[in-house]
Tab-separated table of C-alpha atoms in Angstrom:
chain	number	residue	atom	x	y	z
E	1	UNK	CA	-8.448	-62.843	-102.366
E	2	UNK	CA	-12.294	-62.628	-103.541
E	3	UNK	CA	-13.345	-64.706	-100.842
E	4	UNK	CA	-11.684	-62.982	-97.882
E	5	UNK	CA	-12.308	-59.109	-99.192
E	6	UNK	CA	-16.041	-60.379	-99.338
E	7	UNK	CA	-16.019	-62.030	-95.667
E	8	UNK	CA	-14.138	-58.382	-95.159
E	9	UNK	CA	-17.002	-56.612	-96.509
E	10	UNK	CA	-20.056	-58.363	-94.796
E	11	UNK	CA	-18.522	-58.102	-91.406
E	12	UNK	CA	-17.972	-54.181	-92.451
E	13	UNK	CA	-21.421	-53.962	-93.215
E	14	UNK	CA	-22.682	-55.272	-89.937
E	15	UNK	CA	-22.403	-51.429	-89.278
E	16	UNK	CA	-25.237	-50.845	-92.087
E	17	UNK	CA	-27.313	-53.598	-89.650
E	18	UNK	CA	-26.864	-51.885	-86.608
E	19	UNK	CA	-28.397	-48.603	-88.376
E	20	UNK	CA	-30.696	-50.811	-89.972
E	21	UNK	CA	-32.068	-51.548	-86.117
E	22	UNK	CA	-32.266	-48.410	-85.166
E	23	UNK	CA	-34.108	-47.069	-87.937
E	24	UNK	CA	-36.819	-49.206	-88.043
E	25	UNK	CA	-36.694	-50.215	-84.093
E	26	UNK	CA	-35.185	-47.506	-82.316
E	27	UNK	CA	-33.113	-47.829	-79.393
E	28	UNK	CA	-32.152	-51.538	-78.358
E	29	UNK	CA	-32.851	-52.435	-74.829
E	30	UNK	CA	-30.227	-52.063	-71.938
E	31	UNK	CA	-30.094	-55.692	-71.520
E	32	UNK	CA	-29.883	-56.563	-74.909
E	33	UNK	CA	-27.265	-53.641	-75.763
E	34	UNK	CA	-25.074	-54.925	-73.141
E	35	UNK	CA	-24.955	-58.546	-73.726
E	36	UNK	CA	-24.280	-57.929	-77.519
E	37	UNK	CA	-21.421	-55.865	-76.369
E	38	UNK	CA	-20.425	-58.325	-73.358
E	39	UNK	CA	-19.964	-61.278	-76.096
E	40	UNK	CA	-18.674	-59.056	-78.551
E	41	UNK	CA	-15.899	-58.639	-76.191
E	42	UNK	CA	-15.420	-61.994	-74.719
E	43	UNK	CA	-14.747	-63.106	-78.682
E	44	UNK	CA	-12.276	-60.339	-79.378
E	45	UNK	CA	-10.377	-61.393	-75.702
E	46	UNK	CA	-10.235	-65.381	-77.612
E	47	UNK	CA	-8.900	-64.078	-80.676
E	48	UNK	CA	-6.397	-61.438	-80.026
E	49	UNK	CA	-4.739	-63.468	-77.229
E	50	UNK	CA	-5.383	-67.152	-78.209
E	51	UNK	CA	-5.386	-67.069	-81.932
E	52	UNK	CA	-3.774	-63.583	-83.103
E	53	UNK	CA	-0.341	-62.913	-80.865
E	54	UNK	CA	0.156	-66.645	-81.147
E	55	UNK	CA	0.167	-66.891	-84.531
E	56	UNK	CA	2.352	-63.708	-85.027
E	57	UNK	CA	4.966	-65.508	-82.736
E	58	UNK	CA	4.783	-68.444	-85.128
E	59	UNK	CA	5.115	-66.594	-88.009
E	60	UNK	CA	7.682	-64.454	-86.651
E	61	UNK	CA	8.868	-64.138	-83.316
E	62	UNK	CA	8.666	-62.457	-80.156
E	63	UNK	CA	10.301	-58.748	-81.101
E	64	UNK	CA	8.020	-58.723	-83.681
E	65	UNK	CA	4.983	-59.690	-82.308
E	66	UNK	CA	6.048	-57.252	-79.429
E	67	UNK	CA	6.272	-54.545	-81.627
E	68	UNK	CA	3.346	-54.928	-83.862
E	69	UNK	CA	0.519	-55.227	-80.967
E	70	UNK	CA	2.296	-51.868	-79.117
E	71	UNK	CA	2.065	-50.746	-82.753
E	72	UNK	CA	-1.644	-51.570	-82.908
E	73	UNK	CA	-2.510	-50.043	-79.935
E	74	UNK	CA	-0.730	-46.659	-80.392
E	75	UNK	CA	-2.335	-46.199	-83.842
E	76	UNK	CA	-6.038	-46.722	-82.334
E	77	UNK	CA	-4.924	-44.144	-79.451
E	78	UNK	CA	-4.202	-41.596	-82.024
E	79	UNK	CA	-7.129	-42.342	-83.769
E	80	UNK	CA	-9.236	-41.823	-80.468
E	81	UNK	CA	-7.322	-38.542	-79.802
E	82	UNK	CA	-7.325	-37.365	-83.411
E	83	UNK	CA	-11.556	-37.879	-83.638
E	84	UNK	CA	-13.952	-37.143	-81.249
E	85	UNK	CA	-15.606	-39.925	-79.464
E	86	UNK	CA	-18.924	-38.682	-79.621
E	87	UNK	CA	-21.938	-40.662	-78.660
E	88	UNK	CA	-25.358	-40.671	-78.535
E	89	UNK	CA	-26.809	-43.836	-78.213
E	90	UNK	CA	-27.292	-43.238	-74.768
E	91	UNK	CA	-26.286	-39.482	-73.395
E	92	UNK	CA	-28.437	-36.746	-72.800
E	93	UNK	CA	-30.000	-34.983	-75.972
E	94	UNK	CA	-31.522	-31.989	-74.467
E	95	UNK	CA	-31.144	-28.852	-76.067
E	96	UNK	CA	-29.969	-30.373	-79.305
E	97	UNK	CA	-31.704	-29.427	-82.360
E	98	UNK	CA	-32.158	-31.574	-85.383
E	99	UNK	CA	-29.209	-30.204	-87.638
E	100	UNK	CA	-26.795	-31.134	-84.626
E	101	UNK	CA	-28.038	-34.370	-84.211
E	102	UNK	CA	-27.380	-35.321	-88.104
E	103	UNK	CA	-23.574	-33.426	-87.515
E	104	UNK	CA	-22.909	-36.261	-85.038
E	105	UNK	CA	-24.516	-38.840	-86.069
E	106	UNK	CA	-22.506	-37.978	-89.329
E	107	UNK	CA	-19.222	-37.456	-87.188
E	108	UNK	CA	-19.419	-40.790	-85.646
E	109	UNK	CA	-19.827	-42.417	-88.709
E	110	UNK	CA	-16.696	-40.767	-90.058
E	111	UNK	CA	-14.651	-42.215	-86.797
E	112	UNK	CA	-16.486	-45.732	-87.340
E	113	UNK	CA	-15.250	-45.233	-91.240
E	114	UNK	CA	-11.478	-44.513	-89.619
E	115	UNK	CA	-11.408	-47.323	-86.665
E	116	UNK	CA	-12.292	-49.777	-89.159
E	117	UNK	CA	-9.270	-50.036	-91.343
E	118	UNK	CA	-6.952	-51.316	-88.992
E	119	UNK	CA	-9.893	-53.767	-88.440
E	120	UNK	CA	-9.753	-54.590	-91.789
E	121	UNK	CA	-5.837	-54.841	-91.648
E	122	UNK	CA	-6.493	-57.844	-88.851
E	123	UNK	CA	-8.786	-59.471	-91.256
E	124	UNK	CA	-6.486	-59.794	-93.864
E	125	UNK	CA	-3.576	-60.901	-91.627
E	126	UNK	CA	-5.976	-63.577	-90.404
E	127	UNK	CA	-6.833	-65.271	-93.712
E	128	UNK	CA	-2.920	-65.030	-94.582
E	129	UNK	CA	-2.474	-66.943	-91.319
E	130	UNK	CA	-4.897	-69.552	-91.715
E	131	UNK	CA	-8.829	-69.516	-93.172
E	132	UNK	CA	-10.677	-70.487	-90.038
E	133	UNK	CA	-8.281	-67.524	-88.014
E	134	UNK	CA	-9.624	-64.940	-90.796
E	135	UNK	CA	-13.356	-65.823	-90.462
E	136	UNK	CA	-13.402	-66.153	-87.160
E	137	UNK	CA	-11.471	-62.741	-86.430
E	138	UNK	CA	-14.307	-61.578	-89.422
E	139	UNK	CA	-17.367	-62.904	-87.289
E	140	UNK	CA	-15.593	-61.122	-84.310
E	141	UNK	CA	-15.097	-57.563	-85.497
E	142	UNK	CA	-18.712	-58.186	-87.714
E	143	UNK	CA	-20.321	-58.452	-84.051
E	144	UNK	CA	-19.091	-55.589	-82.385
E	145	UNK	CA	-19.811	-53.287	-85.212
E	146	UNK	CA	-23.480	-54.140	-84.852
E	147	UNK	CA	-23.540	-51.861	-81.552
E	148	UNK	CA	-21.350	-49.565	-83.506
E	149	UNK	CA	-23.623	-48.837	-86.266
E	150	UNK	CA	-26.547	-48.321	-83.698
E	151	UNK	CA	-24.844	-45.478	-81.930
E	152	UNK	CA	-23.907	-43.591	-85.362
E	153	UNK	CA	-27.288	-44.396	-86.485
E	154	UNK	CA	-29.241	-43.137	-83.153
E	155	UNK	CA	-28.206	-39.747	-83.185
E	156	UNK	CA	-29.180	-39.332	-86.763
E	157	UNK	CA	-32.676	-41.004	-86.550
E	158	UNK	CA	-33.516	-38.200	-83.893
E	159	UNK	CA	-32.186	-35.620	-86.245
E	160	UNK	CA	-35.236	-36.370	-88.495
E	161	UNK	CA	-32.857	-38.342	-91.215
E	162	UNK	CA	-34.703	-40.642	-93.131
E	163	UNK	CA	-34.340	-44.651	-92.593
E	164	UNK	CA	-32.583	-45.039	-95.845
E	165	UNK	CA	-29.901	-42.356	-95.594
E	166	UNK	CA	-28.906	-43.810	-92.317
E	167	UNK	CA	-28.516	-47.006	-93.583
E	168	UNK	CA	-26.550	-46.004	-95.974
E	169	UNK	CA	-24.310	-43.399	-93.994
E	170	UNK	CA	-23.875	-46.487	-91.588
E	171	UNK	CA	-23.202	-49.120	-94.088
E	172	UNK	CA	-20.448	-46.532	-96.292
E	173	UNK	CA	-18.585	-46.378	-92.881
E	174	UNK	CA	-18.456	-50.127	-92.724
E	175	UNK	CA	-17.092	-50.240	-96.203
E	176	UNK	CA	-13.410	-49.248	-94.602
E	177	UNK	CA	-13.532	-52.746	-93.550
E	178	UNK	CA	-12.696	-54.450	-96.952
E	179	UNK	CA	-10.633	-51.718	-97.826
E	180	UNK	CA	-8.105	-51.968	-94.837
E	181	UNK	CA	-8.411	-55.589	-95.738
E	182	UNK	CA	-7.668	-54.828	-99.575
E	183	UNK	CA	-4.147	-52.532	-98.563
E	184	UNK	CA	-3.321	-55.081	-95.719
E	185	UNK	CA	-3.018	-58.213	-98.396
E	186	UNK	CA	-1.155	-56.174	-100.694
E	187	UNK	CA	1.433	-55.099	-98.382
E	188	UNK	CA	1.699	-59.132	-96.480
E	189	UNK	CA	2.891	-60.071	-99.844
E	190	UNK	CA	5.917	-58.250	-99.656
E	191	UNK	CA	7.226	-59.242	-96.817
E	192	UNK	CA	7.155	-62.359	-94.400
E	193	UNK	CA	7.466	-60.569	-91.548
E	194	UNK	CA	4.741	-57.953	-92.574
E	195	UNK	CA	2.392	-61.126	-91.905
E	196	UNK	CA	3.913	-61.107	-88.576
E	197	UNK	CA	3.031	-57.686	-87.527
E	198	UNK	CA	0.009	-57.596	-89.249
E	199	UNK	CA	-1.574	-60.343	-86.993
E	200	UNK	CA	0.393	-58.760	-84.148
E	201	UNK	CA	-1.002	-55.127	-84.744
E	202	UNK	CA	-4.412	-56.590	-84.899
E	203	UNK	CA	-3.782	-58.298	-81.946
E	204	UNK	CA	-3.465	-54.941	-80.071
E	205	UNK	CA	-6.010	-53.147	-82.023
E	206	UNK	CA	-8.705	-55.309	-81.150
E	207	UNK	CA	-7.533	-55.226	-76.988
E	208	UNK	CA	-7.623	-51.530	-77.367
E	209	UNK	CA	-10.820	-51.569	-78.541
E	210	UNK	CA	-11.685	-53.838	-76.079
E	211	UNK	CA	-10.821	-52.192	-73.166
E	212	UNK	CA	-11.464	-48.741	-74.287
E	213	UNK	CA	-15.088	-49.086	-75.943
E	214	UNK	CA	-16.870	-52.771	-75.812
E	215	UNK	CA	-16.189	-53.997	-71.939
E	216	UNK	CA	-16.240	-50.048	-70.378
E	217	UNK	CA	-19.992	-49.144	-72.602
E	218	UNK	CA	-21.052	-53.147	-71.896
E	219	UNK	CA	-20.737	-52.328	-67.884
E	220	UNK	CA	-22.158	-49.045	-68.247
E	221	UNK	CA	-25.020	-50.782	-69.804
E	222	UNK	CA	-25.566	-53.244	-67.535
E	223	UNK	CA	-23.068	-54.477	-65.598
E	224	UNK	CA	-24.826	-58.275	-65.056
E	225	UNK	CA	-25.178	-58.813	-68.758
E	226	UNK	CA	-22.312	-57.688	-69.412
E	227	UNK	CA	-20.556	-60.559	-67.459
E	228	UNK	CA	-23.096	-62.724	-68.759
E	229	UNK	CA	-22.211	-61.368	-72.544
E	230	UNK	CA	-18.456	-62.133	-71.495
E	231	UNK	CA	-18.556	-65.793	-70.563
E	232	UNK	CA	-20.610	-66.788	-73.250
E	233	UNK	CA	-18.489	-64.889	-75.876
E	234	UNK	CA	-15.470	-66.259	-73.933
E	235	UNK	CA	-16.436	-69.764	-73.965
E	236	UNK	CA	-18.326	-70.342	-77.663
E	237	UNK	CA	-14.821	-69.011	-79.352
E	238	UNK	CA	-12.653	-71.080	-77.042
E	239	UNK	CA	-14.978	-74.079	-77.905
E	240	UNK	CA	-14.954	-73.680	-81.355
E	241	UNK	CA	-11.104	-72.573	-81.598
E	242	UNK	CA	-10.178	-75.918	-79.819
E	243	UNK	CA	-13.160	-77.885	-80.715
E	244	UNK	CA	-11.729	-77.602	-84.649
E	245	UNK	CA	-15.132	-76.314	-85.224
E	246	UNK	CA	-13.963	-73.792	-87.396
């Protein structure tokens, strides 16, 4: 259990690094924003669908994985209806004075802090499946909250904040990582088929997020990189899945 709520925890604070890069860098490039993103979700496509619904079929079956990846993606629609999506990174900023910047930047943090414990949930479900599934799934979700961290941290950096206050805004917000990770083991022990829709809601967390943040802000980036970001995402996890590198 130490060993996966750790791996839990650094790939929650990968949130703390993006803020980390925009404090003391600023604003990534275009290019670089969108290839991050691009392979960010080219790993999450190789997990959920090769790795994650797979494994929920094995541990389960097919009603079940059915249910929990419909189940995964309903609960990160309400959580995207229930919070604002408000972003920064890249939108216009006139007119905004510095107490509204550090409101949003604050805000976004608070959804990051939200959106990562079902994250956290498909962490745990991982390791319970198999250790190489868990850190792999944990390398995936530690990758796309990078970007993540950068947009909560942008808004606040322009506010005035100071560099180590938005670290530590950013990183707190990862911390929901470990503890949806935490809640998720303690409920898979009850149940054998609560392993089942675990990896299953997971599954269809980690498309919705997908589709709805990392490959629609990836193209809006930059559209080439993006596909460039893809492939290579696509094709290191598929190598390494079937490769028996991990």
């Amino acid at each position: 259990m130490y060993e996966t709520l750790l791996i839990s925890t650094m790939a929650g604070l990968a949130t703390g690094l993006g803020g980390l890069i925009v404090a003391c860098f600023g604003k990534p490039s275009v290019k670089a924003l969108s290839l991050i993103l691009g392979i960010a979700a080219g790993i999450n496509i190789v997990i959920a669908t090769v790795e994650l619904l797979p494994a929920a079929v094995e541990h389960g079956n097919l009603f079940l994985m059915s249910a929990g990846f419909v189940f995964g993606i309903a609960i990160m629609s309400l959580i995207d209806r229930a919070i604002p999506n408000v972003n920064l990174l890249n939108g216009d900023r006139a007119g905004l004075d510095s107490a509204r910047l550090i409101r949003v930047g604050i805000l976004i943090a608070v959804a990051l802090a939200v959106h990562n414990l079902p994250e956290g949930l498909a962490i745990g479900a991982g390791f319970e499946a198999t250790h190489s599934l868990g850190a792999i799934i944990a390398l995936a979700i530690g990758l796309h909250n990078i970007p993540e961290g950068m947009g909560a941290a942008a808004p606040l950096k322009m506010g005035g904040m100071d560099n180590k206050r938005i670290v530590l805004i950013t990183s707190l917000a990862g911390l929901a990582t470990p503890l949806g990770t935490f809640i998720g083991m303690l409920l898979m022990r009850l149940s054998a088929a609560f392993v089942s829709l675990s990896l299953a809601f997971g599954g269809g967390a980690i498309m919705y997020v997908v589709c709805k943040e990392l490959i629609p802000e990836s193209q809006r980036q930059h559209a080439q990189y993006a596909i460039y970001g893809m492939t290579l995402g696509f094709l290191i996890t598929l190598i390494l899945i079937f490769g028996e590198i991990i």
